[in-house]
Coordinates of C-alpha atoms and ligand atoms in Angstrom, one line a residue:
X1 CA 34.6 -106.4 -5.0
X2 CA 33.7 -103.3 -2.4
X3 CA 30.2 -101.8 -2.8
X4 CA 29.3 -97.9 -2.7
X5 CA 27.6 -98.1 1.0
X6 CA 29.4 -97.4 4.2
X7 CA 28.5 -99.2 7.2
X8 CA 27.0 -96.3 8.8
X9 CA 24.9 -95.5 5.3
X10 CA 23.9 -99.2 5.3
X11 CA 22.6 -99.4 9.2
X12 CA 20.5 -96.2 8.7
X13 CA 18.6 -97.9 5.7
X14 CA 18.1 -100.7 8.0
X15 CA 16.8 -98.9 11.0
X16 CA 14.3 -96.9 8.6
X17 CA 13.5 -100.8 7.1
X18 CA 13.0 -102.1 10.2
X19 CA 10.9 -99.2 11.5
X20 CA 8.8 -99.4 9.1
X21 CA 8.3 -103.0 9.9
X22 CA 7.3 -102.4 13.3
X23 CA 9.9 -103.3 15.2
X24 CA 10.5 -101.5 17.9
X25 CA 14.4 -101.2 18.8
X26 CA 15.2 -100.7 15.3
X27 CA 18.8 -99.2 15.7
X28 CA 20.2 -101.7 17.6
X29 CA 18.8 -105.3 16.6
X30 CA 20.1 -103.1 12.7
X31 CA 23.5 -103.2 14.3
X32 CA 22.9 -107.2 15.7
X33 CA 22.2 -107.9 12.2
X34 CA 25.3 -106.6 10.9
X35 CA 27.6 -108.2 13.0
X36 CA 26.6 -111.4 12.4
X37 CA 26.7 -110.5 8.6
X38 CA 30.5 -108.9 9.2
X39 CA 31.2 -112.0 11.8
X40 CA 32.6 -109.2 14.5
X41 CA 30.8 -108.5 17.6
X42 CA 27.7 -105.7 18.4
X43 CA 30.5 -103.7 19.7
X44 CA 33.2 -103.6 17.3
X45 CA 30.3 -102.7 14.2
X46 CA 30.7 -99.2 15.6
X47 CA 34.0 -99.4 15.9
X48 CA 34.5 -98.3 12.1
X49 CA 31.4 -97.0 10.4
X50 CA 33.2 -95.8 7.0
X51 CA 34.4 -98.9 6.1
X52 CA 32.7 -99.6 2.7
X53 CA 31.0 -102.9 3.3
X54 CA 31.8 -105.6 0.3
X55 CA 29.8 -106.4 -2.4
X56 CA 28.6 -109.5 -1.0
X57 CA 28.8 -108.2 2.7
X58 CA 26.3 -105.1 1.6
X59 CA 24.5 -108.5 0.2
X60 CA 24.1 -110.6 2.4
X61 CA 22.8 -107.3 4.7
X62 CA 20.6 -106.5 3.3
X63 CA 18.9 -110.1 2.9
X64 CA 18.3 -110.6 6.9
X65 CA 16.9 -106.5 7.1
X66 CA 14.5 -108.0 4.5
X67 CA 13.9 -111.1 6.2
X68 CA 13.4 -109.9 10.1
X69 CA 11.2 -106.9 8.1
X70 CA 9.3 -110.0 7.1
X71 CA 8.9 -110.3 11.6
X72 CA 11.2 -113.3 10.9
X73 CA 12.8 -113.5 15.1
X74 CA 15.9 -112.7 15.1
X75 CA 17.1 -115.9 16.5
X76 CA 16.1 -117.4 12.8
X77 CA 17.9 -115.5 11.2
X78 CA 21.0 -115.9 13.6
X79 CA 20.9 -118.9 14.0
X80 CA 21.4 -119.4 17.6
X81 CA 19.5 -118.1 21.5
X82 CA 21.6 -117.8 24.6
X83 CA 19.7 -119.0 27.2
X84 CA 21.7 -119.1 30.6
X85 CA 24.8 -117.9 29.0
X86 CA 25.0 -120.5 27.2
X87 CA 25.3 -120.1 22.9
X88 CA 22.1 -122.4 21.3
X89 CA 21.3 -123.4 17.8
X90 CA 17.7 -122.4 16.6
X91 CA 15.7 -123.8 13.6
X92 CA 12.2 -122.7 11.9
X93 CA 12.0 -126.3 14.1
X94 CA 12.5 -125.4 17.0
X95 CA 10.8 -122.6 19.8
X96 CA 13.8 -119.9 20.8
X97 CA 14.3 -120.0 23.9
X98 CA 12.5 -117.7 26.3
X99 CA 13.9 -115.9 29.4
X100 CA 11.2 -116.7 31.6
X101 CA 11.7 -120.4 30.8
X102 CA 15.6 -119.3 32.8
X103 CA 12.9 -119.3 35.8
X104 CA 12.7 -123.3 35.3
X105 CA 16.3 -123.9 36.0
X106 CA 16.5 -121.6 38.9
X107 CA 13.5 -123.3 40.8
X108 CA 15.3 -126.8 40.1
X109 CA 18.9 -125.0 41.4
X110 CA 17.3 -123.2 44.9
X111 CA 15.3 -127.0 44.8
X112 CA 18.1 -129.6 44.6
X113 CA 21.4 -127.9 46.7
X114 CA 23.7 -130.8 46.3
X115 CA 25.5 -129.6 42.0
X116 CA 27.8 -133.4 43.3
X117 CA 24.0 -135.1 42.8
X118 CA 23.9 -138.2 40.5
X119 CA 20.7 -136.6 39.0
X120 CA 18.3 -138.3 36.4
X121 CA 16.9 -135.3 34.3
X122 CA 14.2 -136.2 32.0
X123 CA 12.9 -133.1 30.1
X124 CA 9.4 -133.4 28.2
X125 CA 8.8 -131.8 25.1
X126 CA 12.5 -130.7 24.8
X127 CA 12.7 -128.4 21.6
X128 CA 16.4 -127.1 21.3
X129 CA 17.0 -128.9 25.1
X130 CA 18.0 -125.3 26.3
X131 CA 16.3 -126.4 30.0
X132 CA 18.6 -130.0 29.7
X133 CA 21.1 -128.8 28.8
X134 CA 21.2 -125.9 31.2
X135 CA 20.5 -128.3 34.1
X136 CA 23.3 -130.2 32.9
X137 CA 26.0 -127.6 32.6
X138 CA 24.7 -126.7 36.7
X139 CA 25.0 -130.6 38.0
X140 CA 28.1 -132.5 36.9
X141 CA 27.1 -135.8 37.6
X142 CA 24.0 -135.8 36.9
X143 CA 22.2 -137.3 33.7
X144 CA 19.3 -136.5 31.5
X145 CA 17.2 -137.5 28.3
X146 CA 14.9 -135.2 25.9
X147 CA 11.9 -135.8 24.3
X148 CA 10.6 -134.6 22.0
X149 CA 7.5 -135.5 19.3
X150 CA 9.4 -133.3 16.8
X151 CA 12.7 -135.6 14.8
X152 CA 13.6 -131.8 13.6
X153 CA 14.0 -130.5 17.2
X154 CA 15.5 -133.7 18.4
X155 CA 19.1 -133.3 15.7
X156 CA 19.5 -129.8 16.6
X157 CA 19.4 -130.7 20.7
X158 CA 22.1 -132.9 19.7
X159 CA 23.6 -130.3 17.8
X160 CA 23.4 -128.2 21.3
X161 CA 24.3 -130.9 23.5
X162 CA 27.6 -132.0 21.6
X163 CA 28.4 -127.8 20.5
X164 CA 28.1 -127.9 24.9
X165 CA 29.9 -130.7 25.4
X166 CA 27.1 -132.0 27.4
X167 CA 26.7 -135.1 24.2
X168 CA 27.9 -138.0 26.9
X169 CA 25.0 -137.5 29.1
X170 CA 22.6 -136.4 27.3
X171 CA 19.9 -138.8 24.7
X172 CA 17.2 -137.3 23.5
X173 CA 14.2 -139.6 21.8
X174 CA 11.9 -139.0 19.8
X175 CA 8.6 -139.9 22.2
X176 CA 4.6 -138.6 22.5
X177 CA 5.6 -136.9 26.2
X178 CA 6.6 -139.7 28.8
X179 CA 5.0 -142.7 27.0
X180 CA 7.4 -146.2 26.9
X181 CA 9.7 -144.9 28.8
X182 CA 11.0 -147.5 31.3
X183 CA 13.1 -145.3 34.1
X184 CA 12.7 -143.3 36.9
X185 CA 13.8 -139.5 37.5
X186 CA 15.0 -137.3 40.1
X187 CA 13.9 -134.4 38.3
X188 CA 11.1 -133.7 35.7
X189 CA 10.8 -130.9 33.4
X190 CA 8.6 -129.5 31.2
X191 CA 7.7 -126.4 28.8
X192 CA 4.7 -127.7 27.4
X193 CA 3.0 -125.6 25.1
X194 CA 0.0 -123.8 26.3
X195 CA -1.1 -121.0 24.8
X196 CA -5.3 -121.7 24.0
X197 CA -5.6 -122.5 20.2
X198 CA -7.2 -119.4 19.7
X199 CA -4.9 -117.0 20.8
X200 CA -2.3 -118.1 18.7
X201 CA -3.1 -116.4 16.0
X202 CA -3.0 -112.9 18.2
X203 CA 0.4 -113.9 18.5
X204 CA 3.4 -111.4 18.0
X205 CA 4.0 -112.5 13.5
X206 CA 7.2 -113.4 14.6
X207 CA 5.5 -115.7 16.7
X208 CA 2.8 -116.8 14.7
X209 CA 4.2 -117.0 11.6
X210 CA 7.4 -118.8 11.7
X211 CA 8.0 -120.7 14.8
X212 CA 6.0 -123.7 15.2
X213 CA 2.8 -124.4 16.2
X214 CA 3.5 -127.9 17.0
X215 CA 5.4 -126.2 20.5
X216 CA 2.4 -123.0 20.6
X217 CA -0.9 -124.8 20.9
X218 CA -2.4 -125.8 24.0
X219 CA -5.5 -127.2 22.8
X220 CA -8.6 -125.2 24.0
X221 CA -8.5 -124.3 27.5
X222 CA -4.0 -123.9 26.5
X223 CA -4.1 -127.1 28.5
X224 CA -4.5 -130.5 26.9
X225 CA -0.5 -130.7 27.3
X226 CA -0.9 -131.2 31.4
X227 CA -3.0 -133.0 31.0
X228 CA -2.0 -135.4 28.8
X229 CA 1.6 -135.2 30.2
X230 CA 0.4 -135.4 33.7
X231 CA -0.8 -138.6 33.7
X232 CA 2.6 -140.3 33.2
X233 CA 4.2 -138.2 35.9
X234 CA 3.7 -140.5 39.1
X235 CA 5.1 -143.5 36.6
X236 CA 7.9 -141.0 35.9
X237 CA 9.5 -140.1 38.6
X238 CA 11.3 -140.9 41.4
X239 CA 9.5 -141.0 45.4
X240 CA 11.7 -138.2 46.4
X241 CA 11.6 -136.4 42.8
X242 CA 10.7 -133.3 42.0
X243 CA 8.3 -132.1 39.2
X244 CA 8.8 -128.9 37.7
X245 CA 6.0 -127.6 34.9
X246 CA 6.1 -123.7 33.0
X247 CA 3.1 -122.5 33.0
X248 CA 1.4 -119.4 30.7
X249 CA -0.2 -116.6 32.3
X250 CA -2.9 -117.0 35.6
X251 CA -2.6 -121.5 34.2
X252 CA -0.6 -121.3 37.9
X253 CA -3.8 -122.6 39.7
X254 CA -5.2 -124.8 36.9
X255 CA -1.7 -126.8 36.7
X256 CA -1.7 -127.3 40.2
X257 CA -5.3 -129.1 40.5
X258 CA -3.9 -130.7 37.5
X259 CA -1.4 -131.5 38.7
X260 CA -3.3 -133.0 42.0
X261 CA -5.9 -134.7 40.4
X262 CA -2.9 -137.5 38.7
X263 CA -1.8 -138.3 42.1
X264 CA 1.2 -135.4 43.1
X265 CA 1.2 -133.0 46.0
X266 CA 2.1 -129.7 44.8
X267 CA 5.3 -128.2 47.0
X268 CA 5.6 -124.3 45.5
X269 CA 5.3 -122.1 42.4
X270 CA 7.8 -119.9 41.7
X271 CA 7.5 -116.5 39.1
X272 CA 10.0 -115.3 35.9
X273 CA 11.4 -111.5 37.0
X274 CA 8.4 -109.6 36.2
X275 CA 6.5 -111.0 38.7
X276 CA 4.4 -113.7 37.0
X277 CA 3.9 -117.2 37.7
X278 CA 6.1 -119.4 35.2
X279 CA 6.4 -122.4 37.2
X280 CA 4.6 -125.2 39.1
X281 CA 6.5 -127.9 41.4
X282 CA 4.9 -130.8 42.7
X283 CA 6.1 -134.3 43.9
X284 CA 4.3 -137.8 44.4
X285 CA 2.2 -137.9 46.5
X286 CA 3.2 -141.1 49.3
X287 CA 1.3 -144.4 48.4
X288 CA -2.2 -142.8 46.9
X289 CA -3.7 -142.4 43.6
X290 CA -6.2 -140.3 42.3
X291 CA -7.3 -136.5 44.1
X292 CA -6.7 -136.3 47.5
X293 CA -9.7 -134.1 49.2
X294 CA -7.8 -133.0 51.7
X295 CA -5.5 -131.5 49.9
X296 CA -7.9 -129.8 48.1
X297 CA -9.0 -128.3 50.6
X298 CA -6.2 -127.0 52.1
X299 CA -4.1 -126.1 48.6
X300 CA -3.5 -122.4 49.8
X301 CA -1.4 -123.4 52.5
X302 CA 0.4 -127.1 50.4
X303 CA 0.7 -124.6 47.3
X304 CA 2.5 -121.2 49.9
X305 CA 5.0 -123.5 51.3
X306 CA 8.5 -123.2 50.2
X307 CA 9.7 -125.5 47.7
X308 CA 11.1 -129.3 49.8
X309 CA 14.4 -130.0 49.7
X310 CA 15.2 -133.0 47.2
X311 CA 17.4 -135.6 47.6
X312 CA 19.1 -137.7 45.0
X313 CA 19.8 -141.2 46.5
Ligands
SAM1 C1 7.1 -124.8 24.5 S1 8.7 -125.8 23.6 C2 10.0 -125.5 24.8 C3 10.6 -126.3 24.0 C4 11.3 -125.9 24.9 N1 11.5 -127.2 25.6 C5 12.0 -124.2 25.6 O1 11.6 -124.6 26.9 O2 12.6 -124.0 24.4 C6 8.0 -127.5 23.6 C7 7.5 -128.3 22.8 O3 7.0 -129.6 23.0 C8 7.0 -130.2 22.2 N2 5.8 -131.3 21.8 C9 4.5 -131.2 22.1 N3 3.7 -132.3 21.9 C10 4.1 -132.9 22.2 C11 4.5 -134.7 22.7 N4 3.1 -134.7 22.2 N5 5.3 -135.1 22.9 C12 6.5 -134.3 23.1 N6 6.5 -133.3 22.3 C13 5.8 -132.8 22.3 C14 7.2 -129.4 20.7 O4 8.0 -130.2 19.7 C15 8.2 -128.3 21.4 O5 9.4 -128.7 20.9

């Protein structure tokens, strides 16, 4: 049964509601929601603006608009998010993959020149699995393990692996960072929670109301998860392997120091598209454990060096 509402009227109403709720690109978002409900591409929404919505379409469009006006993230309403041109299922239990995190993938690609390398990859705090699965997509002979303390995210990551045809090369397991893992890896990648606890309340409503605190909260100074996960890295990293961790604004130097104090050498950093240092790269320091005083003294020289090439053996 048709409703009395045409598509363009529904879009106009939605744009007003979303605008009133403080959403910046209200028209674009209304169009995305309409495309979702009508099961067409966003471009197709404007082809027939005069069509009348069927009753169930009008009801479900309104429900989406109400959710979005309450600042539920678009990715959670659509149930999906693109990351490196791959489509990932997203739920209320997973962090919505961010474009900034693509910096880590670029950093690995720049460091490992051989796409046919049979890498073993570890992703600590895997969430949707976006980092591990994007890398497995780039390295067709690689295999990987994704670890998360949240069992709900692991289900989503496994679904994503299946949907992307990568289930045969990926394992997802519950764990507390690298605790309990026995094998070693050529690439260890991680985007841990790094927002200082007191700063979470000041983030946008989409994040504070709807994203899992477990994926955000980095403790008092934002660095608690780096301290916890770095402890196992020298044991889990191949001698020629590389660690790639995402960092928040202004955290690169502190995280670099933490790497050094956990027996690693910082090999470089990488910036995101906004010019913010987003990724710290490190490798095992040969033969020594604990703080390398020489490296602390000459850190600038070391950190500004181009990333060392990683060879898979
Ligand atoms: C910032 S999110 C990153 C998710 C995903 N890798 C991404 O880049 O979109 C951090 C993830 O770490 C997980 N996490 C938090 N504490 C953990 C722990 N102790 N051990 C393993 N994973 C943990 C959270 O559940 C969350 O999925």
